[in-house]
Amino acid sequence: MTVKTDARWEQCLLFIKENVTEQQYSTWFRPIAFESYDDSTRTLLVQLPSPFVYEYLEENYVDLLSKVLTRVY
């Protein structure tokens, strides 16, 4: 089942915000747009503003994102 609500994503953002500075949050995480979550495949789909942002998040925040997403989803 694909979930169109973003309540869990908002919870992820709150956890992230608690673990980074306001500038880091505003620059790297606030621009991420929730698209959908599929419970059956455990797939979260988000939209990033650019490939650069994707690469930066992957290089610098993959551990934080993994922990937060595992905790919430």
C-alpha atoms as a PDB file:
ATOM      1  CA  MET A   1       0.000   0.000   0.000  1.00  0.00           C
ATOM      2  CA  THR A   2       1.375   3.407  -0.948  1.00  0.00           C
ATOM      3  CA  VAL A   3       0.947   6.049   1.731  1.00  0.00           C
ATOM      4  CA  LYS A   4       0.429   9.617   0.523  1.00  0.00           C
ATOM      5  CA  THR A   5       0.582  11.194   3.959  1.00  0.00           C
ATOM      6  CA  ASP A   6       3.776  12.790   5.104  1.00  0.00           C
ATOM      7  CA  ALA A   7       3.306  12.525   8.897  1.00  0.00           C
ATOM      8  CA  ARG A   8       6.151  10.028   9.250  1.00  0.00           C
ATOM      9  CA  TRP A   9       8.368  12.119   6.994  1.00  0.00           C
ATOM     10  CA  GLU A  10       7.651  15.153   9.176  1.00  0.00           C
ATOM     11  CA  GLN A  11       8.690  13.088  12.185  1.00  0.00           C
ATOM     12  CA  CYS A  12      11.941  12.205  10.385  1.00  0.00           C
ATOM     13  CA  LEU A  13      12.589  15.876   9.762  1.00  0.00           C
ATOM     14  CA  LEU A  14      12.065  16.657  13.452  1.00  0.00           C
ATOM     15  CA  PHE A  15      14.623  14.029  14.462  1.00  0.00           C
ATOM     16  CA  ILE A  16      17.069  15.330  11.865  1.00  0.00           C
ATOM     17  CA  LYS A  17      16.568  18.904  13.032  1.00  0.00           C
ATOM     18  CA  GLU A  18      17.508  17.829  16.568  1.00  0.00           C
ATOM     19  CA  ASN A  19      20.827  16.443  15.314  1.00  0.00           C
ATOM     20  CA  VAL A  20      22.122  19.146  12.970  1.00  0.00           C
ATOM     21  CA  THR A  21      22.523  22.906  13.103  1.00  0.00           C
ATOM     22  CA  GLU A  22      19.737  25.174  11.878  1.00  0.00           C
ATOM     23  CA  GLN A  23      21.844  26.154   8.865  1.00  0.00           C
ATOM     24  CA  GLN A  24      22.542  22.529   7.949  1.00  0.00           C
ATOM     25  CA  TYR A  25      18.857  21.695   8.284  1.00  0.00           C
ATOM     26  CA  SER A  26      17.753  24.671   6.178  1.00  0.00           C
ATOM     27  CA  THR A  27      20.337  24.043   3.497  1.00  0.00           C
ATOM     28  CA  TRP A  28      20.225  20.267   3.104  1.00  0.00           C
ATOM     29  CA  PHE A  29      17.020  18.844   4.583  1.00  0.00           C
ATOM     30  CA  ARG A  30      14.236  21.411   4.328  1.00  0.00           C
ATOM     31  CA  PRO A  31      14.318  21.313   0.475  1.00  0.00           C
ATOM     32  CA  ILE A  32      13.642  17.552   0.414  1.00  0.00           C
ATOM     33  CA  ALA A  33      10.080  16.904  -0.776  1.00  0.00           C
ATOM     34  CA  PHE A  34       8.208  13.793   0.341  1.00  0.00           C
ATOM     35  CA  GLU A  35       6.617  11.902  -2.559  1.00  0.00           C
ATOM     36  CA  SER A  36       5.363   8.589  -1.173  1.00  0.00           C
ATOM     37  CA  TYR A  37       6.053   5.582   1.005  1.00  0.00           C
ATOM     38  CA  ASP A  38       5.174   2.014   0.018  1.00  0.00           C
ATOM     39  CA  ASP A  39       4.751  -0.285   3.033  1.00  0.00           C
ATOM     40  CA  SER A  40       4.882  -3.466   0.979  1.00  0.00           C
ATOM     41  CA  THR A  41       8.328  -2.709  -0.438  1.00  0.00           C
ATOM     42  CA  ARG A  42       9.455  -0.400   2.389  1.00  0.00           C
ATOM     43  CA  THR A  43      10.332   2.193  -0.227  1.00  0.00           C
ATOM     44  CA  LEU A  44      10.440   5.890   0.575  1.00  0.00           C
ATOM     45  CA  LEU A  45      10.377   8.206  -2.419  1.00  0.00           C
ATOM     46  CA  VAL A  46      11.576  11.774  -1.965  1.00  0.00           C
ATOM     47  CA  GLN A  47      12.469  14.503  -4.407  1.00  0.00           C
ATOM     48  CA  LEU A  48      15.742  16.389  -4.084  1.00  0.00           C
ATOM     49  CA  PRO A  49      16.420  19.788  -5.631  1.00  0.00           C
ATOM     50  CA  SER A  50      19.539  18.650  -7.517  1.00  0.00           C
ATOM     51  CA  PRO A  51      22.027  15.815  -8.026  1.00  0.00           C
ATOM     52  CA  PHE A  52      24.534  17.866  -6.015  1.00  0.00           C
ATOM     53  CA  VAL A  53      22.257  17.798  -2.959  1.00  0.00           C
ATOM     54  CA  TYR A  54      21.828  14.035  -3.378  1.00  0.00           C
ATOM     55  CA  GLU A  55      25.593  13.509  -3.509  1.00  0.00           C
ATOM     56  CA  TYR A  56      26.232  15.808  -0.553  1.00  0.00           C
ATOM     57  CA  LEU A  57      23.626  14.061   1.599  1.00  0.00           C
ATOM     58  CA  GLU A  58      24.989  10.668   0.639  1.00  0.00           C
ATOM     59  CA  GLU A  59      28.559  11.663   1.475  1.00  0.00           C
ATOM     60  CA  ASN A  60      27.838  13.530   4.707  1.00  0.00           C
ATOM     61  CA  TYR A  61      24.542  12.396   6.220  1.00  0.00           C
ATOM     62  CA  VAL A  62      23.913   8.816   5.141  1.00  0.00           C
ATOM     63  CA  ASP A  63      24.377   7.480   8.702  1.00  0.00           C
ATOM     64  CA  LEU A  64      21.993  10.024  10.206  1.00  0.00           C
ATOM     65  CA  LEU A  65      19.404   9.447   7.488  1.00  0.00           C
ATOM     66  CA  SER A  66      19.666   5.673   7.874  1.00  0.00           C
ATOM     67  CA  LYS A  67      19.169   5.822  11.640  1.00  0.00           C
ATOM     68  CA  VAL A  68      16.251   8.247  11.432  1.00  0.00           C
ATOM     69  CA  LEU A  69      14.459   6.420   8.619  1.00  0.00           C
ATOM     70  CA  THR A  70      14.899   3.059  10.372  1.00  0.00           C
ATOM     71  CA  ARG A  71      13.529   4.506  13.592  1.00  0.00           C
ATOM     72  CA  VAL A  72      10.461   6.097  12.002  1.00  0.00           C
ATOM     73  CA  TYR A  73       9.605   3.707   9.191  1.00  0.00           C
END
